[in-house]
Amino acid sequence: MAGHIDHGKTSLTKALTNVDTDRLKEEKERQISIELGFAPLYEDNEIQISVIDVPGHERFIRQMIAGVAGIDLVVLVVAADEGVMPQTREHLDILKFLGVKNGLVAISKIDRVDEEFIELVRDDILEELTDTVFEDAPFVLIDSLSKKGIEELKELIIHTLKEQEMRDAKGAFRLPIDQVFTVKGQGTVVRGTVYEGTVEEGQTLKIMPKGVEVRARQIQVHHKPAGKAYAGQRTAINLSGVSKEDVERGDVLVSSEHFLVSKTLDVAIRVVEDLEHMVKQRMPIKLHLGTAEVMGRIVFFDRNEVKEENGEILCQLRLEEEILTKRGDRFILRRPSPQETIGGGWVIDPRGDKYRFGNQTIEDLEKKKVGSPKERISAVLMEAKSLPLNELIKRTSLDGESLTEHLAEAEFVLYDGKEYTLQLLIHSIEEDIFDKLQDFHHLHSMKVGINKAELFQIMQKRFPKALLDYVLENGITNHLFNRKGQFVSLASFVPHVPKSWAKRTENLINELKRDGLKVRYLRDYFADSGIPENLEADVRRFLEDDEQLVQLDEQFAYHGEVFKQAVAKLRSHTGSEFEVGDAKDALELSRKYMIPFLEKLDSMGLTKRVENKRVWKK
């Protein structure tokens, strides 16, 4: 939620989630948000949505930037009785510089004005939103007190986020910390939004830039215990090995040594359209990157000042403290005094060096900005997942010959004879399939595998089906996965009764075998064994698949060996055809068993009924 102070962001958050995000005593007294507020909005088996209520007051822009970093959708809240205000515009600038691409507009407090005035406000807002992420964004008229439009807005938020591409949870874990606190009996807890990667309970991590090694003792997602947390999730992690005093907002929790800590960043920036004061060479700036706030100076190589500039400026930030960052990270620049947002941009290279003033440095930075041909190909494929050669030529601006030469290298893979992808993505999909199958086998140990369509259902939102099919078939060829009909399993998996019910199932089968051909109702065997009713169908299906049990009809079943012996005995006592009476004499069975037994032979294709006789087929 973004917007000017007192335009109803916190009230709207409460109306949507039933959570009051103003927790601090000072916030209650002054009726404004100072710290970030978080509230769970919606959750199903596909998606989790949290609302971040960011402060609107000018003095609290720092906290607002920390809240916006890493979000997927912005609801811009504009009060109907005031329209677009100074902080609304500043928030819009910040969202633009942070590369936020998804937005909705909520016109709040509509009960305070008449319908005619709402239309005027709407036109005013539309004009102000031209050339912003909200230019074509849907509008919802709401009033948080009367709940008008609240349900409509909630449904729109859910629909918009479900349509959005999921974040890639693979790669090294990174969580910029925005809150640190202690829980009695538990110790230090940090909270933030996972930028990328996955974290697991018990995993060893590092707090950067300090380099302190810690362990993720417990994880919570949406205030609920979780074994793992993924990119995009709002997460709290209970850390062992560190005290609250040794961690602060702006630190970053990571799982890899590959992230760089630096004080000199090569960057590409844009400045706001209506700068009040000139931006001068080596001027002090305040950098906001993730949840970190660091003082430094801006260094230009082709000018000494900036007043107005529409395009990107290639320059450098020299910081007073080390910061953890990587290529592509977005940031905001603010002037320390007088305070104002002066611009924002992205990190070209976190390992900046000292360069000479002049055009040569700008040319070198331009090359860095574009990246090497291999980097450009990788970046395009990472985003698109899979592309044919002609599309890669368009998107990378490389000529066909140069492109083909690079695509022959080991990190790129041609599949289906026409599509290129990254070896990295293939490994990522393979790991994803492996993890999904492992989880499925753990929950459904008696089933032969998961339906392929079900396995791919969620993954198809992130990857083309043809690529998923290629990875699966490759895994089958390499004996990692197995397929039986439409069911997929790990090659190493053997269906089995869960350990907790194995002994009871064995007793059931032994009892059935002892009773031979004159069995009781099958439900009685299950009842006597103590196997729960909710497991009965799965156990029965497993025993049938494993040929330990043969279901005659809804009531009776035979042990697999007993059934085979009965078939063999009947064959030996009859010719090529026989009648019911012949079978009764051979097996010494009453009609209640005989009829289901013979009908089972028919259904299995062992016999065929011709009038009053049966003919052996095999």
XYZ file of C-alpha atoms in Angstrom:
618
model
C 0.000 0.000 0.000
C 1.540 3.322 -1.066
C 0.271 6.893 -0.963
C 0.185 10.211 0.902
C -0.161 10.449 4.680
C -3.735 10.083 5.998
C -5.124 8.793 2.692
C -6.311 5.611 4.397
C -3.625 2.967 3.677
C -3.675 1.475 7.181
C -7.492 1.553 7.370
C -7.669 -0.157 3.985
C -5.168 -2.805 5.101
C -7.319 -3.458 8.180
C -10.505 -3.629 6.077
C -8.868 -6.189 3.752
C -7.093 -8.325 6.364
C -8.714 -7.580 9.779
C -5.210 -6.696 11.011
C -4.284 -3.288 12.453
C -0.690 -2.756 11.270
C -0.077 0.302 13.508
C 1.566 -1.520 16.423
C 3.689 1.177 18.064
C 2.341 3.318 20.887
C 3.509 6.454 19.042
C 1.644 5.328 15.912
C -1.574 4.924 17.907
C -1.182 8.317 19.544
C -0.283 10.240 16.376
C -2.494 8.112 14.090
C 0.225 7.786 11.450
C 2.395 4.835 10.359
C 6.076 5.116 11.304
C 7.314 1.554 10.839
C 6.371 -0.954 8.178
C 3.150 -2.865 8.786
C 2.591 -6.400 7.518
C -0.619 -8.407 7.337
C -1.534 -11.724 5.658
C -4.293 -11.178 3.079
C -4.916 -14.503 1.346
C -3.559 -18.023 1.084
C -4.400 -21.155 -0.893
C -2.376 -24.104 -2.216
C -1.051 -21.927 -5.057
C -0.226 -18.521 -3.587
C 0.342 -16.546 -0.366
C -0.307 -12.801 -0.294
C 0.840 -10.343 2.390
C 0.028 -6.651 2.517
C 2.869 -4.245 3.307
C 1.519 -0.955 4.664
C 4.261 1.651 4.084
C 4.387 5.009 5.875
C 3.255 7.990 3.809
C 4.705 10.881 5.793
C 7.750 12.581 4.222
C 9.884 11.956 7.310
C 9.358 8.196 6.980
C 10.329 7.752 3.319
C 13.280 5.582 4.441
C 10.948 2.973 5.924
C 8.709 3.227 2.876
C 11.611 2.339 0.543
C 12.529 -0.659 2.737
C 8.934 -1.879 2.444
C 8.655 -1.475 -1.311
C 11.866 -3.349 -2.101
C 10.970 -6.844 -3.269
C 7.207 -6.416 -3.708
C 5.120 -7.811 -6.594
C 2.144 -5.441 -6.712
C 1.464 -1.889 -5.511
C -1.944 -0.547 -4.543
C -1.720 3.242 -4.803
C -4.166 4.752 -2.328
C -5.504 8.235 -3.155
C -8.134 9.912 -0.956
C -11.204 11.122 -2.873
C -11.385 14.311 -0.795
C -7.751 15.350 -1.507
C -6.528 13.726 -4.731
C -2.834 13.384 -5.664
C -0.551 14.971 -3.030
C 3.251 15.546 -2.711
C 4.026 12.170 -1.096
C 1.861 10.422 -3.702
C 4.157 11.844 -6.388
C 7.304 10.941 -4.467
C 6.052 7.397 -3.947
C 5.368 7.167 -7.704
C 8.954 8.221 -8.453
C 10.327 5.651 -6.008
C 8.194 2.858 -7.481
C 9.376 3.756 -10.987
C 13.051 3.720 -9.991
C 12.631 0.386 -8.189
C 11.234 -1.144 -11.384
C 7.817 -2.025 -9.954
C 5.672 -2.974 -12.971
C 2.346 -4.025 -11.446
C -0.130 -1.566 -9.951
C -3.744 -0.942 -8.963
C -5.361 2.340 -7.840
C -7.710 2.536 -4.858
C -9.641 5.819 -4.529
C -10.396 5.865 -0.806
C -12.822 7.731 1.490
C -15.516 7.903 -1.230
C -18.258 8.322 1.390
C -16.840 11.776 2.189
C -17.615 13.246 -1.262
C -20.448 13.124 -3.793
C -20.313 11.113 -7.056
C -19.725 14.177 -9.234
C -16.641 15.127 -7.219
C -15.316 11.537 -7.443
C -15.309 11.828 -11.245
C -13.272 15.049 -11.029
C -10.792 13.399 -8.667
C -10.572 10.372 -10.975
C -9.716 12.583 -13.976
C -7.135 14.446 -11.894
C -5.527 11.150 -10.828
C -5.485 9.827 -14.412
C -3.614 12.935 -15.533
C -1.050 12.601 -12.741
C -0.491 8.891 -13.493
C 0.444 9.392 -17.150
C 3.833 7.763 -17.936
C 3.825 5.794 -14.655
C 3.242 2.116 -13.869
C -0.318 3.105 -12.966
C -1.148 4.720 -16.317
C -3.411 1.834 -17.393
C -3.995 0.383 -13.935
C -7.530 -0.638 -12.868
C -9.352 1.761 -10.502
C -11.438 0.635 -7.523
C -13.621 3.026 -5.502
C -13.494 2.064 -1.833
C -14.451 3.175 1.635
C -12.748 1.285 4.446
C -15.310 2.176 7.119
C -18.431 1.138 5.190
C -16.487 -1.648 3.378
C -17.645 -0.420 -0.047
C -15.472 -1.887 -2.812
C -13.287 -3.849 -0.357
C -14.260 -7.300 -1.627
C -13.904 -6.129 -5.252
C -10.378 -4.823 -4.521
C -9.400 -8.040 -2.734
C -10.546 -10.204 -5.650
C -8.681 -7.936 -8.094
C -5.450 -8.215 -6.040
C -5.691 -12.034 -5.919
C -6.482 -12.303 -9.638
C -3.645 -9.932 -10.635
C -1.041 -11.779 -8.565
C -2.165 -15.208 -9.764
C -1.640 -14.038 -13.335
C 1.866 -12.817 -12.520
C 4.890 -15.046 -13.175
C 6.198 -16.719 -10.046
C 9.593 -15.734 -8.719
C 12.436 -18.152 -9.290
C 13.121 -19.852 -5.975
C 16.330 -21.437 -7.246
C 19.787 -19.934 -6.752
C 21.446 -18.598 -3.638
C 19.167 -17.433 -0.814
C 19.055 -13.695 -0.022
C 16.874 -11.898 2.538
C 17.411 -8.169 3.252
C 16.536 -7.699 6.929
C 13.998 -5.004 7.788
C 13.102 -5.988 11.372
C 15.130 -7.469 14.252
C 13.652 -8.469 17.619
C 13.887 -11.088 20.350
C 11.329 -13.652 21.461
C 11.506 -14.843 25.051
C 12.993 -18.327 25.188
C 13.815 -18.294 21.472
C 16.425 -15.577 20.981
C 17.065 -13.374 17.958
C 14.497 -13.205 15.166
C 14.953 -11.370 11.848
C 12.203 -10.592 9.374
C 12.121 -9.588 5.714
C 10.969 -10.505 2.218
C 12.992 -13.256 0.518
C 14.508 -11.663 -2.606
C 15.653 -14.902 -4.181
C 16.412 -18.536 -3.466
C 15.150 -20.851 -0.741
C 16.002 -21.267 2.943
C 15.459 -24.397 5.044
C 15.200 -24.965 8.769
C 18.617 -25.914 10.164
C 20.526 -24.319 7.262
C 23.800 -22.481 7.946
C 23.655 -18.844 6.778
C 25.691 -15.638 6.971
C 24.721 -12.140 8.031
C 26.368 -9.735 5.620
C 28.263 -7.453 5.367
C 29.384 -8.411 8.898
C 30.170 -12.018 7.888
C 28.597 -13.520 11.040
C 27.750 -17.226 10.626
C 24.355 -18.269 12.006
C 21.870 -21.131 11.772
C 18.178 -20.928 10.847
C 16.730 -22.530 13.968
C 13.052 -21.963 13.051
C 11.202 -20.394 10.102
C 7.795 -18.740 9.950
C 5.895 -17.716 6.818
C 2.680 -15.704 7.271
C 3.082 -16.193 11.056
C 2.926 -19.986 10.642
C 5.802 -22.461 11.203
C 7.375 -23.620 7.912
C 10.203 -25.986 7.052
C 11.170 -23.825 4.059
C 10.706 -20.274 2.770
C 10.852 -19.282 -0.896
C 11.558 -16.171 -2.977
C 8.783 -13.599 -2.592
C 7.571 -14.827 0.800
C 7.377 -12.652 3.888
C 9.523 -14.589 6.343
C 10.666 -14.526 9.971
C 13.734 -16.598 10.900
C 14.816 -17.462 14.420
C 18.652 -17.400 14.367
C 21.094 -19.165 16.644
C 24.656 -17.914 16.991
C 23.946 -14.175 17.141
C 22.496 -11.624 19.570
C 19.931 -8.953 18.672
C 22.570 -6.254 19.190
C 24.764 -7.732 16.431
C 22.083 -7.501 13.720
C 20.369 -4.419 12.297
C 17.996 -3.387 9.562
C 19.971 -3.197 6.308
C 21.965 -6.354 6.984
C 21.379 -9.198 4.551
C 20.962 -12.888 5.374
C 22.518 -15.071 2.637
C 23.388 -18.709 1.951
C 26.292 -18.193 -0.432
C 29.758 -16.694 -0.535
C 29.129 -15.521 -4.101
C 27.406 -12.283 -3.100
C 29.754 -9.311 -3.178
C 30.317 -6.788 -0.420
C 31.507 -3.453 -1.772
C 31.845 0.298 -1.162
C 32.218 1.287 -4.835
C 29.329 0.646 -7.237
C 29.177 1.320 -10.986
C 25.571 2.320 -11.633
C 23.079 3.609 -14.192
C 20.740 6.249 -12.733
C 17.830 8.448 -13.734
C 16.886 11.633 -11.891
C 13.382 12.827 -10.996
C 11.731 15.217 -13.442
C 11.271 18.141 -11.041
C 14.559 18.339 -9.121
C 14.448 21.264 -6.707
C 18.217 21.457 -6.298
C 21.147 20.749 -8.594
C 22.897 17.383 -8.257
C 26.600 18.200 -8.204
C 29.820 16.230 -8.674
C 30.851 14.321 -5.499
C 27.743 15.546 -3.705
C 26.751 13.586 -0.546
C 23.917 11.136 -1.206
C 21.959 8.625 0.814
C 21.664 5.244 -0.930
C 18.642 3.030 -0.238
C 19.216 -0.504 -1.549
C 17.006 -3.313 -0.281
C 16.575 -2.443 3.381
C 20.035 -0.808 3.700
C 20.574 2.928 4.026
C 24.186 4.059 3.428
C 25.788 7.485 3.057
C 28.176 8.135 0.174
C 29.046 10.421 -2.736
C 28.059 10.426 -6.383
C 30.877 10.555 -8.951
C 30.236 11.590 -12.578
C 32.653 10.941 -15.447
C 31.112 13.093 -18.194
C 29.664 16.100 -16.301
C 29.949 18.078 -13.075
C 26.292 18.700 -12.346
C 22.771 17.549 -13.237
C 19.641 19.658 -13.200
C 17.494 17.981 -15.834
C 18.133 14.702 -17.622
C 15.666 12.387 -19.357
C 17.991 9.463 -20.084
C 20.217 7.181 -18.025
C 23.412 8.580 -16.532
C 26.351 6.190 -16.106
C 28.255 7.073 -12.948
C 29.592 5.686 -9.686
C 28.573 5.622 -6.024
C 31.378 5.688 -3.455
C 29.966 4.647 -0.085
C 31.078 5.188 3.500
C 30.147 1.623 4.489
C 30.229 -1.741 2.765
C 26.985 -2.998 1.262
C 25.954 -6.359 -0.178
C 24.627 -6.153 -3.724
C 24.747 -7.756 -7.180
C 24.328 -6.725 -10.811
C 20.753 -5.710 -11.586
C 19.792 -4.658 -8.039
C 17.658 -1.510 -7.996
C 18.099 1.405 -5.592
C 16.910 4.897 -4.647
C 19.112 7.983 -4.143
C 18.086 10.735 -1.751
C 19.685 14.018 -0.802
C 20.513 14.074 2.948
C 19.871 17.842 3.271
C 17.545 19.273 2.225
C 15.840 15.881 2.097
C 14.410 14.873 -1.276
C 14.425 11.920 -3.637
C 16.836 12.806 -6.430
C 16.689 9.629 -8.496
C 17.258 5.907 -8.680
C 18.676 3.200 -10.891
C 20.351 -0.185 -11.008
C 23.765 -1.688 -10.243
C 25.884 -2.356 -13.340
C 28.858 -3.729 -11.404
C 29.231 -4.028 -7.614
C 33.026 -4.156 -8.045
C 33.627 -0.618 -9.263
C 37.171 0.702 -9.575
C 38.684 4.199 -9.840
C 38.356 5.586 -13.373
C 39.502 8.721 -15.221
C 37.068 11.501 -16.035
C 36.169 11.410 -19.749
C 34.403 9.678 -22.633
C 36.571 6.547 -22.501
C 35.228 5.680 -19.048
C 31.629 6.241 -20.230
C 32.269 3.920 -23.212
C 33.699 1.276 -20.875
C 30.705 1.597 -18.528
C 28.351 1.340 -21.520
C 29.956 -1.986 -22.471
C 29.626 -3.170 -18.884
C 26.002 -2.096 -18.826
C 25.142 -4.109 -21.933
C 27.127 -7.116 -20.692
C 29.155 -9.695 -22.631
C 27.385 -11.626 -25.424
C 27.224 -14.686 -23.178
C 25.733 -12.633 -20.315
C 23.143 -11.149 -22.661
C 22.127 -14.593 -23.962
C 21.925 -15.963 -20.415
C 19.885 -12.992 -19.196
C 17.377 -13.334 -22.072
C 17.007 -17.106 -21.595
C 16.715 -16.726 -17.830
C 13.734 -14.465 -18.382
C 12.084 -16.301 -21.316
C 13.184 -19.830 -20.182
C 13.294 -21.110 -23.783
C 13.584 -19.477 -27.238
C 14.277 -20.408 -30.870
C 17.335 -18.957 -32.626
C 15.468 -16.234 -34.583
C 13.885 -14.893 -31.376
C 17.259 -14.920 -29.587
C 18.777 -12.847 -32.426
C 16.033 -10.223 -31.932
C 16.265 -10.084 -28.146
C 20.072 -10.087 -27.794
C 20.835 -7.886 -30.838
C 23.644 -10.305 -31.703
C 24.275 -11.485 -35.264
C 23.383 -15.089 -36.091
C 26.979 -16.281 -36.530
C 28.204 -14.864 -33.214
C 25.091 -16.109 -31.423
C 25.406 -19.659 -32.804
C 29.061 -19.741 -31.757
C 28.201 -18.859 -28.147
C 25.197 -21.209 -28.058
C 27.551 -24.125 -28.790
C 29.066 -23.700 -25.294
C 28.205 -26.096 -22.473
C 25.903 -23.757 -20.523
C 23.384 -23.624 -23.386
C 21.215 -26.559 -24.495
C 19.332 -27.141 -27.747
C 16.246 -29.338 -27.341
C 13.409 -30.417 -29.633
C 15.746 -29.491 -32.486
C 14.827 -25.797 -32.380
C 14.566 -24.389 -28.822
C 17.476 -23.143 -26.703
C 17.564 -23.048 -22.921
C 20.135 -22.879 -20.118
C 21.764 -25.927 -18.566
C 21.191 -24.090 -15.277
C 17.424 -24.075 -15.881
C 17.429 -27.768 -16.802
C 19.163 -28.587 -13.510
C 16.712 -26.310 -11.705
C 13.658 -28.043 -13.255
C 15.177 -31.461 -12.618
C 15.676 -30.576 -8.938
C 12.132 -29.224 -8.764
C 10.671 -32.428 -10.222
C 12.851 -34.502 -7.884
C 11.688 -32.524 -4.823
C 8.019 -32.733 -5.860
C 8.251 -36.503 -6.400
C 10.079 -37.002 -3.116
C 7.369 -35.036 -1.266
C 4.620 -36.970 -3.089
C 6.169 -40.374 -2.254
C 6.489 -39.332 1.381
C 2.777 -38.461 1.559
C 1.513 -41.262 -0.717
C 3.926 -44.167 -0.272
C 1.380 -46.745 -1.546
C 0.776 -45.010 -4.879
C 2.893 -45.926 -7.888
C 3.519 -42.233 -8.659
C 1.991 -38.826 -9.356
C -0.071 -38.080 -12.439
C 2.159 -36.246 -14.935
C -0.475 -33.523 -15.494
C -0.625 -32.882 -11.739
C 3.182 -32.804 -11.497
C 3.395 -30.159 -14.230
C 0.337 -28.128 -13.196
C 2.138 -25.441 -11.166
C 5.451 -25.685 -13.036
C 3.779 -24.840 -16.367
C 3.188 -21.312 -15.091
C 6.960 -20.809 -15.067
C 8.261 -23.066 -17.829
C 7.059 -24.157 -21.306
C 5.520 -27.645 -21.280
C 7.888 -28.793 -24.050
C 10.863 -27.922 -21.812
C 9.324 -29.783 -18.849
C 8.727 -32.834 -21.079
C 12.346 -32.707 -22.275
C 13.733 -32.588 -18.714
C 11.446 -35.438 -17.602
C 12.371 -37.663 -20.570
C 16.051 -36.861 -20.026
C 15.669 -37.859 -16.365
C 13.997 -41.135 -17.372
C 16.843 -41.897 -19.808
C 19.386 -41.186 -17.048
C 17.482 -43.436 -14.595
C 16.594 -40.565 -12.285
C 12.830 -40.785 -12.906
C 10.466 -43.557 -13.927
C 7.144 -43.497 -15.773
C 4.361 -46.101 -15.719
C 1.515 -45.030 -17.984
C 0.604 -41.470 -16.968
C 2.244 -41.856 -13.552
C 5.735 -40.528 -12.759
C 7.956 -41.573 -9.854
C 11.564 -41.471 -8.716
C 13.469 -44.372 -10.282
C 14.581 -45.459 -6.801
C 11.051 -45.492 -5.390
C 9.233 -48.741 -4.574
C 5.569 -48.439 -3.473
C 5.105 -49.644 0.099
C 2.709 -49.507 3.016
C 3.727 -46.806 5.506
C 5.903 -48.219 8.279
C 3.276 -47.385 10.913
C 0.697 -49.656 9.203
C 2.997 -52.300 7.703
C 2.588 -54.860 10.539
C -1.213 -54.546 10.561
C -1.342 -54.932 6.772
C 0.851 -58.040 7.013
C -1.495 -59.519 9.656
C -4.498 -58.777 7.405
C -2.899 -60.565 4.420
C -1.849 -63.554 6.550
C -5.359 -63.856 7.985
C -6.831 -63.717 4.471
C -4.399 -66.426 3.318
C -5.261 -68.694 6.271
C -8.963 -68.537 5.400
C -8.268 -69.871 1.907
C -11.293 -69.773 -0.394
C -13.913 -69.471 2.337
C -13.223 -65.903 3.381
C -15.205 -63.408 5.424
C -16.249 -59.998 4.159
C -13.141 -57.953 3.299
C -14.310 -55.055 5.453
C -14.169 -57.389 8.481
C -10.485 -58.119 7.871
C -9.758 -54.386 7.758
C -11.784 -53.778 10.913
C -9.981 -56.595 12.762
C -6.552 -55.342 11.617
C -7.128 -51.843 13.041
C -6.305 -50.049 9.755
C -8.249 -46.706 9.711
C -11.202 -46.393 7.336
C -9.618 -43.404 5.556
C -6.613 -45.603 4.575
C -8.635 -48.680 3.579
C -9.053 -47.807 -0.131
C -5.338 -46.933 -0.566
C -4.167 -50.106 1.211
C -6.580 -52.263 -0.830
C -5.435 -50.653 -4.103
C -1.779 -51.124 -3.142
C -2.301 -54.808 -2.270
C -4.120 -55.361 -5.573
C -1.355 -53.616 -7.577
C 1.185 -55.746 -5.719
C -0.862 -58.899 -6.550
C -1.146 -59.786 -2.868
C -4.921 -59.435 -3.018
C -7.560 -60.167 -5.682
C -10.863 -58.332 -5.256
C -13.727 -60.578 -6.433
C -16.530 -58.063 -5.921
C -17.537 -55.352 -3.441
C -17.657 -57.870 -0.559
C -15.086 -60.606 -1.073
C -11.381 -60.809 -1.877
C -8.838 -63.644 -1.994
C -5.172 -63.716 -1.138
C -3.163 -63.494 -4.391
C -1.541 -66.942 -4.013
C -4.800 -68.585 -2.964
C -6.520 -67.145 -6.044
C -3.766 -68.384 -8.394
C -3.873 -71.875 -6.832
C -7.676 -71.961 -7.204
C -7.430 -71.032 -10.905
C -4.789 -73.737 -11.471
C -6.889 -76.346 -9.633
C -10.002 -75.465 -11.630
C -8.050 -75.760 -14.908
C -6.708 -79.176 -13.966
C -10.185 -80.483 -13.034
C -11.978 -79.191 -16.159
C -11.579 -79.488 -19.899
C -11.652 -76.622 -22.374
C -15.121 -75.657 -21.058
C -17.106 -76.171 -17.879
C -20.347 -75.291 -16.056
C -20.914 -73.782 -12.618
C -21.588 -77.176 -11.141
C -18.228 -78.483 -12.400
C -16.456 -75.565 -10.736
C -18.323 -76.070 -7.434
C -17.283 -79.725 -7.393
C -13.640 -78.895 -8.182
C -13.231 -76.153 -5.594
C -15.877 -77.264 -3.075
C -17.335 -73.759 -2.908
C -20.857 -72.540 -2.241
C -22.676 -70.307 -4.722
C -21.951 -67.086 -2.736
C -18.213 -67.506 -3.476
C -18.462 -69.362 -6.763
C -20.375 -66.729 -8.761
C -18.041 -63.774 -7.850
C -15.012 -66.038 -8.495
C -16.185 -67.023 -11.980
C -17.166 -63.438 -12.856
C -13.662 -62.371 -11.828
C -12.204 -64.952 -14.242
C -14.406 -63.463 -16.986
C -13.326 -59.869 -16.192
C -9.654 -60.881 -16.214
C -10.066 -62.483 -19.646
C -9.209 -65.984 -18.367
C -12.649 -67.315 -19.296
C -15.552 -66.376 -21.521
C -19.164 -67.145 -20.722
C -21.082 -68.852 -23.520
C -24.734 -69.462 -22.496
C -24.547 -71.741 -19.402
C -20.905 -72.679 -19.889
C -17.511 -71.018 -19.575
C -14.691 -71.481 -22.042
C -11.023 -71.145 -21.030
C -9.329 -68.455 -23.130
C -5.744 -68.677 -21.953
